[in-house]
Coordinates of C-alpha atoms in Angstrom, one line a residue:
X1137 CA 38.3 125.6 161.1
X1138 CA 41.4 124.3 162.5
X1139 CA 42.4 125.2 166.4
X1140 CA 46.6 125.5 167.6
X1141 CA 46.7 124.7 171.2
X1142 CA 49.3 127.8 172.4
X1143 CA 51.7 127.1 175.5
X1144 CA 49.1 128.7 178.6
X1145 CA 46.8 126.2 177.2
X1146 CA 44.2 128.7 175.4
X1147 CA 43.2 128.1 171.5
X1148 CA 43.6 130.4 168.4
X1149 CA 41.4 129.8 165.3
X1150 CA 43.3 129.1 162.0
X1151 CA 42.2 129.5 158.2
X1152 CA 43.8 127.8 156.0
X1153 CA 43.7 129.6 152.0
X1154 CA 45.1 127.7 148.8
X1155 CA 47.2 125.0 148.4
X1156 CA 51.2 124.8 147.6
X1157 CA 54.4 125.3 150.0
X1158 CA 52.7 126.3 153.5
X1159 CA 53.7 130.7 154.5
X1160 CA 52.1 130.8 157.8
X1161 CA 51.0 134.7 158.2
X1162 CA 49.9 136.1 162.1
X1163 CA 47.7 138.4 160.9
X1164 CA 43.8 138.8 161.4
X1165 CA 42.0 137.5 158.1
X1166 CA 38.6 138.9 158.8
X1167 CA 38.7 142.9 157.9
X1168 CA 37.8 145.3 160.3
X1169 CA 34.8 147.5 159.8
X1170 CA 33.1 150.5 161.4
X1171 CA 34.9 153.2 162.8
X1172 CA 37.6 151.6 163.7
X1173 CA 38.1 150.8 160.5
X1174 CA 38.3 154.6 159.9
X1175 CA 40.4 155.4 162.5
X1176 CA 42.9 152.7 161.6
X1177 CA 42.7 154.7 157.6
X1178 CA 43.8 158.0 159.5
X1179 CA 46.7 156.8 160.5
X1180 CA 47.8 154.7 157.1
X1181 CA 46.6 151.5 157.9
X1182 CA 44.9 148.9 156.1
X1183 CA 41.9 147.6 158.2
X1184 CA 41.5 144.7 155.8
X1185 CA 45.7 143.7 155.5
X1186 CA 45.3 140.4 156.6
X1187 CA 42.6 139.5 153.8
X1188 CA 44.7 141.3 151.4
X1189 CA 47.6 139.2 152.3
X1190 CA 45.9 136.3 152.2
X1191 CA 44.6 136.7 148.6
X1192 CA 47.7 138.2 147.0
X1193 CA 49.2 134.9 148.0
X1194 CA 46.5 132.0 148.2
X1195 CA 46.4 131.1 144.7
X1196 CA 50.5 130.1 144.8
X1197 CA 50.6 129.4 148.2
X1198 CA 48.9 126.7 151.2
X1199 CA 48.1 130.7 153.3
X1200 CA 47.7 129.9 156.9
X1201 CA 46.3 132.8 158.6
X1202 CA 46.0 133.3 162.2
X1203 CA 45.3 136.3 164.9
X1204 CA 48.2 136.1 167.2
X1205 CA 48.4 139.5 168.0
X1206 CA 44.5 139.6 168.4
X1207 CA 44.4 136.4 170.5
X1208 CA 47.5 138.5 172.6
X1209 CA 45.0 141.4 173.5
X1210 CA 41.9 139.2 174.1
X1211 CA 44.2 136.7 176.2
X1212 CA 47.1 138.0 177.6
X1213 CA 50.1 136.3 178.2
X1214 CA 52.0 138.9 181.1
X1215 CA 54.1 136.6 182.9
X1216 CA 54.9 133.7 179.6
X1217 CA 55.1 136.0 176.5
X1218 CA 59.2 135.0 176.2
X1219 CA 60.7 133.9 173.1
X1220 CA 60.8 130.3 173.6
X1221 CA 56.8 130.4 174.7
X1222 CA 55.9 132.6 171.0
X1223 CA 58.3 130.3 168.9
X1224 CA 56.4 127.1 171.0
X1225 CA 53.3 129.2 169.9
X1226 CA 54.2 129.3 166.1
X1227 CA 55.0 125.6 165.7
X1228 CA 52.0 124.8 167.1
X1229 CA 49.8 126.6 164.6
X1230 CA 51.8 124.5 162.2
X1231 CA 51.5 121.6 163.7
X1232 CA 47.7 122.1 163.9
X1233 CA 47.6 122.1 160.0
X1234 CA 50.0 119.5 159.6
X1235 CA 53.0 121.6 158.2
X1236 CA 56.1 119.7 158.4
X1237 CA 57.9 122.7 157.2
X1238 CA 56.4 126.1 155.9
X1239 CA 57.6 129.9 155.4
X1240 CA 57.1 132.3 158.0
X1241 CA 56.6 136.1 157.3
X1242 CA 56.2 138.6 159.8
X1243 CA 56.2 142.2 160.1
X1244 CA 57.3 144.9 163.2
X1245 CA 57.2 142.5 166.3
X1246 CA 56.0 139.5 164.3
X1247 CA 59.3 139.4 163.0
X1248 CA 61.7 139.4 165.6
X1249 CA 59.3 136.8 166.3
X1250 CA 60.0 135.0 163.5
X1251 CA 63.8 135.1 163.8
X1252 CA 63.7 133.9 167.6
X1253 CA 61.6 130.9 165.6
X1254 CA 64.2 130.3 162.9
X1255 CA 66.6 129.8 166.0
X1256 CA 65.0 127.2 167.6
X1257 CA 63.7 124.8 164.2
X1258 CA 64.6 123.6 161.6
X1259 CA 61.0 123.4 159.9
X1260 CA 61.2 126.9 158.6
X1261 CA 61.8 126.9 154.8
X1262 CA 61.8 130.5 154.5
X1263 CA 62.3 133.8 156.9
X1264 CA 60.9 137.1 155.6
X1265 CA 61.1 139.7 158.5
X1266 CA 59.3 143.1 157.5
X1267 CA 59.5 146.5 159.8
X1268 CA 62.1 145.2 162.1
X1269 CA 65.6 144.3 161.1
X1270 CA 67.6 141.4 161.9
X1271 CA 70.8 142.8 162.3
X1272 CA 71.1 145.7 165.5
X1273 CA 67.6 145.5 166.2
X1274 CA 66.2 147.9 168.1
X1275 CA 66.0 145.7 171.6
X1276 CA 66.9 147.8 174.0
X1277 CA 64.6 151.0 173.0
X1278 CA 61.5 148.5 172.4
X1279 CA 62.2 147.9 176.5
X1280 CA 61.7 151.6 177.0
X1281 CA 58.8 152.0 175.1
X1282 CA 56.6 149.4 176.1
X1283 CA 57.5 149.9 180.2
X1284 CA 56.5 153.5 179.9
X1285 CA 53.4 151.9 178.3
X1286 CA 52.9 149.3 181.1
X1287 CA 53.4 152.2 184.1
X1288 CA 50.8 154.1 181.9
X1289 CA 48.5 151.4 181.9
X1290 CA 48.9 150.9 185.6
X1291 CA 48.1 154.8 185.9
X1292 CA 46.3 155.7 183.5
X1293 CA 46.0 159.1 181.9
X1294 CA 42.7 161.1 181.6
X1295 CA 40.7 161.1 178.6
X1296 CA 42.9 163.7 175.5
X1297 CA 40.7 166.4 175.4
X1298 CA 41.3 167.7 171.9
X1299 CA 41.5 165.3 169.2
X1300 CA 45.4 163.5 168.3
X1301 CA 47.0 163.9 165.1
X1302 CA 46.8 160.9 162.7
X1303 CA 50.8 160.2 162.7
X1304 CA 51.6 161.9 166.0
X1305 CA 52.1 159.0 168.1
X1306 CA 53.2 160.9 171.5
X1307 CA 49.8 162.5 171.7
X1308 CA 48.4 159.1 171.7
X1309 CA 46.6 158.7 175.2
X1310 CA 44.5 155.4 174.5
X1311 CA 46.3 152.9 176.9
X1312 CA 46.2 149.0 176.6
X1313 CA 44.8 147.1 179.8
X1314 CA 47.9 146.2 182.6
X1315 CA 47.9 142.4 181.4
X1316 CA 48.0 143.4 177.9
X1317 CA 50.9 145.9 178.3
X1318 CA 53.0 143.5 180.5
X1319 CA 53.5 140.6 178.4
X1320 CA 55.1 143.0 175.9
X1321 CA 57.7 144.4 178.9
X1322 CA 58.3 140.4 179.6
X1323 CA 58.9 140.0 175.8
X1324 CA 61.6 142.2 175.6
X1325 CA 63.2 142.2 178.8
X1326 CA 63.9 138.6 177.4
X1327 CA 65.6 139.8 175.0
X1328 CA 68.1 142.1 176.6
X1329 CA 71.2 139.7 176.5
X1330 CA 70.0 138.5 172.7
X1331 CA 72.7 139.5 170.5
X1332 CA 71.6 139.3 166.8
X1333 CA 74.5 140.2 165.0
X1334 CA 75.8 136.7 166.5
X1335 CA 73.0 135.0 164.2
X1336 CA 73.9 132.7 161.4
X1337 CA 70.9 131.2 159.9
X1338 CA 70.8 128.6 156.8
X1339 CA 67.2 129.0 155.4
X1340 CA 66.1 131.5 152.3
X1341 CA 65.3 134.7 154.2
X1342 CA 64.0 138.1 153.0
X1343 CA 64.1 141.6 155.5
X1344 CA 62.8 145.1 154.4
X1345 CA 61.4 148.4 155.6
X1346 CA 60.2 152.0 154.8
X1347 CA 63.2 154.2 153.7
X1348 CA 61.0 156.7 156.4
X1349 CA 60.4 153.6 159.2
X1350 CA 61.9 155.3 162.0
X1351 CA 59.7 156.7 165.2
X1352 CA 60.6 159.5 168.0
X1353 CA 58.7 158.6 171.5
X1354 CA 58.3 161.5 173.4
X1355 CA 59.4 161.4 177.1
X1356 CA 56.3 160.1 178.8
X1357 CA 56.5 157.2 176.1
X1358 CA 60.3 156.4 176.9
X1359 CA 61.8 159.4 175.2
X1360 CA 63.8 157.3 172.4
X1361 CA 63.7 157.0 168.8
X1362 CA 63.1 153.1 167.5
X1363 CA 64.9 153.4 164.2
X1364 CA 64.0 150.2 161.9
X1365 CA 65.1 151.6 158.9
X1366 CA 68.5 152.3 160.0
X1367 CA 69.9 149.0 160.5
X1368 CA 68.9 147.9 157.3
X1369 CA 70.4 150.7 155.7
X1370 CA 73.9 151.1 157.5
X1371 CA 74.6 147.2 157.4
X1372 CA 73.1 146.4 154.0
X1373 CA 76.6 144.9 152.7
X1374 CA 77.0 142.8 155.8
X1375 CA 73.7 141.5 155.5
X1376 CA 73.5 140.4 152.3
X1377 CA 77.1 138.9 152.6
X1378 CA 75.4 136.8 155.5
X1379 CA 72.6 136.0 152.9
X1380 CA 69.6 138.0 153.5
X1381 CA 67.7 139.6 150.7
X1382 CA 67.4 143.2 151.7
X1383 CA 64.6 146.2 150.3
X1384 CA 64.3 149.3 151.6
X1385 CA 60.7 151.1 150.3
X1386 CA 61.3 154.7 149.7
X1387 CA 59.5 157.2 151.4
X1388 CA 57.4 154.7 153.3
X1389 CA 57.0 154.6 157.1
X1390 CA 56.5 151.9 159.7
X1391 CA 52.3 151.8 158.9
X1392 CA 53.2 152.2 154.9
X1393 CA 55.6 149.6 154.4
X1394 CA 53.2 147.1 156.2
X1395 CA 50.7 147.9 153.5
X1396 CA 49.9 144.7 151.1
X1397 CA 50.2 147.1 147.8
X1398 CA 53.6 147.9 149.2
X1399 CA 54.9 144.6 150.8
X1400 CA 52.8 141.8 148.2
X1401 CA 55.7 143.3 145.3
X1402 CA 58.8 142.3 147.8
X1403 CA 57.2 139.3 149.3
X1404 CA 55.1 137.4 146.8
X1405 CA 58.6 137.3 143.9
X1406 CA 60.9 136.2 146.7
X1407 CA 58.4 133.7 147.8
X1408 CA 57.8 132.5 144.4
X1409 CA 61.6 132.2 144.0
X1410 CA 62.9 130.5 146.6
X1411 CA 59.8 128.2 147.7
X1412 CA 58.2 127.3 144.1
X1413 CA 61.0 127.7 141.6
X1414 CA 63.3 125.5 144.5
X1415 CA 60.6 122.8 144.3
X1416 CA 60.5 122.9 140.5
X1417 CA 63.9 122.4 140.7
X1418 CA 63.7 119.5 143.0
X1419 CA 60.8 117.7 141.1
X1420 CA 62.8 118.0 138.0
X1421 CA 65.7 116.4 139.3
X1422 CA 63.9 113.7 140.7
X1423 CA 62.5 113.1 137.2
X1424 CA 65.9 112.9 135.8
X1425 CA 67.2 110.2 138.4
X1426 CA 65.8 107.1 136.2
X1427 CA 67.6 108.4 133.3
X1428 CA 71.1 109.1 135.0
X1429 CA 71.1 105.4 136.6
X1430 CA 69.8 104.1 133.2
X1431 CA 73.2 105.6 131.7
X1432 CA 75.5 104.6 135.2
X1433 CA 73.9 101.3 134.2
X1434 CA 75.5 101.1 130.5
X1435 CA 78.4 102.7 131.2
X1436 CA 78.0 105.7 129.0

C-alpha cells in the first residue's frame, strides 16, 4: 500500500482501485462499523461512503483513496493546516502514485480544498467541489464556527445529560481535542483575505449541493447560519458563464447530498464526460494524424 509523505513530515496510507484517468478522493475507504456506525445512520450519514465511492467509480476510473480528514484528527496539524500546506498535501498523495495529472473531487471542506489546489497546479484535469461552493463561499462564517469550537475544546462542556436530536446540531456537546479544533481556526483564518469570486480557473470543473444544504449555529457555536446552498443558487448564471457545471439536489441537506446514491448520479457522468470521452477524443485524433499527413503529402 502506497504511503504520501504530508508537509509536517507524517505519512497517510493510500489505496489505489481500478485503472483509467486518476480521481483522487480524501475519503476513508474502510467502512465504519459498530455503534458508531449507527450513530453516524441517525444523523444521515453513510458509514461506508468512502467504499461506496470507491466502487461506483473503480471500474472507469484509476480511484485513489485516502483518509485525510482521518489522518487530520489522529495527527493534527494546529499551527500548518493553511492552504498552501493541504494543496502541498494533495500533490503529494499524487505524487506517491505517480499521477502526473488526475481529477480531484471533494465535498464540504474537501472542496474548498480542492479549489485552493486547482490554484496552485496545473496537474489537475478535473475540479468537482460538492457541499461547498466556489463562488461567495461561506469563509467568513466557517471562522465563527470553528473558533467557538476551538474555545469549547479549550473549556469543555459537561457531559449532555439527555440524549441530542439526530439533525439538531447546536445540542451537539461532543468536542474535538484543542489540537484537533485549532488547525481548523488556522485553516480559515487563512482564508479571510481569499476572494473567490476573483477565480478564473481553466480545467473541466463540476460544483453542487442539497437544494436544503444550509445550517443555523446556535450562539455558543458562533451564532451564524453557513448557507452552501445559497451561492450556488443566487449565482448559477454567473457560474456557469465562468464554466462550472452546476446541480442543485432537491430537498437534500449538507449530510444527504454527500451520500454516494445521491452524488455517484452527478459525479460519475461528468467524470465520464470530460475525463474518458476527452481521451477518446484525443486517441482518435492521434489515429487520424498518419492519414492527414499521408493526404498533406499528395496534395489532395
Amino acid at each position: 500500500m502506497p504511503e504520501a509523505v504530508l508537509h509536517d513530515g507524517s505519512s497517510i496510507e493510500v489505496e489505489v482501485h481500478g485503472s483509467g484517468p486518476v480521481v483522487l478522493l480524501p475519503v476513508d475507504p474502510r467502512p465504519i462499523e459498530g455503534e458508531q456506525a449507527e450513530e453516524m445512520r441517525k444523523w444521515g450519514a453513510d458509514p461506508a461512503l468512502g467504499r461506496s465511492l470507491i466502487d461506483g467509480l473503480s471500474d472507469a476510473f484509476r480511484v485513489v483513496a485516502f483518509d485525510y480528514t482521518g489522518h487530520l484528527m489522529a495527527v493534527p496539524k494546529p499551527d500548518t493546516l493553511t492552504p498552501d500546506n493541504v494543496s502541498a498535501d494533495l500533490l503529494a498523495v499524487a505524487d506517491a502514485v505517480g499521477a502526473g495529472s488526475f481529477a480531484y473531487y471533494g465535498y464540504s471542506w474537501l472542496a474548498l480544498s480542492g479549489l485552493q489546489l486547482a490554484l496552485r497546479t496545473d496537474r489537475l484535469a478535473a475540479l468537482a467541489m460538492g457541499g461547498y461552493p466556489p463562488y461567495e463561499g461561506p469563509y467568513a462564517e466557517m471562522l465563527k464556527v470553528t473558533t467557538a469550537t476551538y474555545e469549547k475544546a479549550i473549556d469543555p462542556p459537561p457531559p449532555a445529560t439527555e440524549p441530542v436530536e439526530p439533525g439538531d446540531w447546536g445540542s451537539v456537546q461532543n468536542v474535538p481535542s484543542e489540537p484537533q479544533a485549532r488547525q481548523f481556526v488556522t485553516l480559515y483564518e487563512a482564508l479571510q483575505d481569499f476572494d473567490d469570486k476573483a477565480v478564473r480557473l481553466t480545467c473541466p470543473r463540476l460544483c453542487f449541493a442539497g437544494s436544503a444544504d444550509a445550517i443555523d449555529y446556535a450562539e455558543e457555536w458562533g451564532g451564524t447560519r453557513v448557507d452552501l446552498a445559497g451561492p450556488l443558487t443566487r449565482h448559477r448564471g454567473e457560474l456557469e458563464a465562468r464554466g462550472w457545471e452546476v446541480a442543485v439536489l432537491d430537498g437534500l441537506d449538507h449530510m444527504g447530498a454527500m451520500r454516494a446514491e445521491n452524488a455517484l448520479p452527478v459525479l460519475r457522468p461528468w467524470l465520464e464526460r470530460v475525463l474518458l470521452q476527452r481521451s477518446q477524443a484525443f486517441s482518435g485524433s492521434d489515429r487520424m494524424r498518419p492519414m492527414i499527413a499521408v493526404v498533406e503529402r499528395s496534395g489532395r
